[in-house]
Amino acid sequence: MDGSTHPCKTEQCAGGVARNMAEALWRLRNGRTRLLTAIGEDDDGKYLQNIAPDLILDGCVVKNARTAKYAALFDVNGECKLGLGDMDIHNQITIDLVNKHTDVLKAAPLIVIDGNVPTATMDHVLKLCNEHNKPGKWTSNELASSFE
């Protein structure tokens, strides 16, 4: 990497492990899945809202923030050589935001937590899972662990 411009092909798609799982369940369950997340009030946030209407819970749009993005650089063999993440908005997924949606969590048959949320928020959600006898699972691109 010498700082010069190299020809490439680009592709953009919606993503995030938990978001992808939520959208798949939303489609399989005829819209009966909800995603508690944080998205920016930007074009990417609007795109995410449009591809799965009503998936994202009210109150998840953060003003003056950028929707999380991840960019990967692959070589000709498809091997990832570099990953760049703009994930600051995940810090907006707070205990207060979770508490605004406890009714949704209580009604959920399963709760999945993305591994990018703050640890305190994750601990709080898993505590709620335990209190309400809900299976809870957190996801990560590198590790997944069940909460029992």
PDB file of C-alpha atoms in Angstrom, residues 9 27 53 78 116:
ATOM      1  CA  LYS A   9     -14.715  -2.998  -8.043  1.00  0.00           C
ATOM      2  CA  ARG A  27     -38.719 -12.001   6.542  1.00  0.00           C
ATOM      3  CA  PRO A  53     -39.867  -1.532   7.136  1.00  0.00           C
ATOM      4  CA  GLY A  78     -10.915 -13.320  -1.933  1.00  0.00           C
ATOM      5  CA  ASN A 116     -20.340  -4.391  19.229  1.00  0.00           C
TER       6      ASN A 116
END
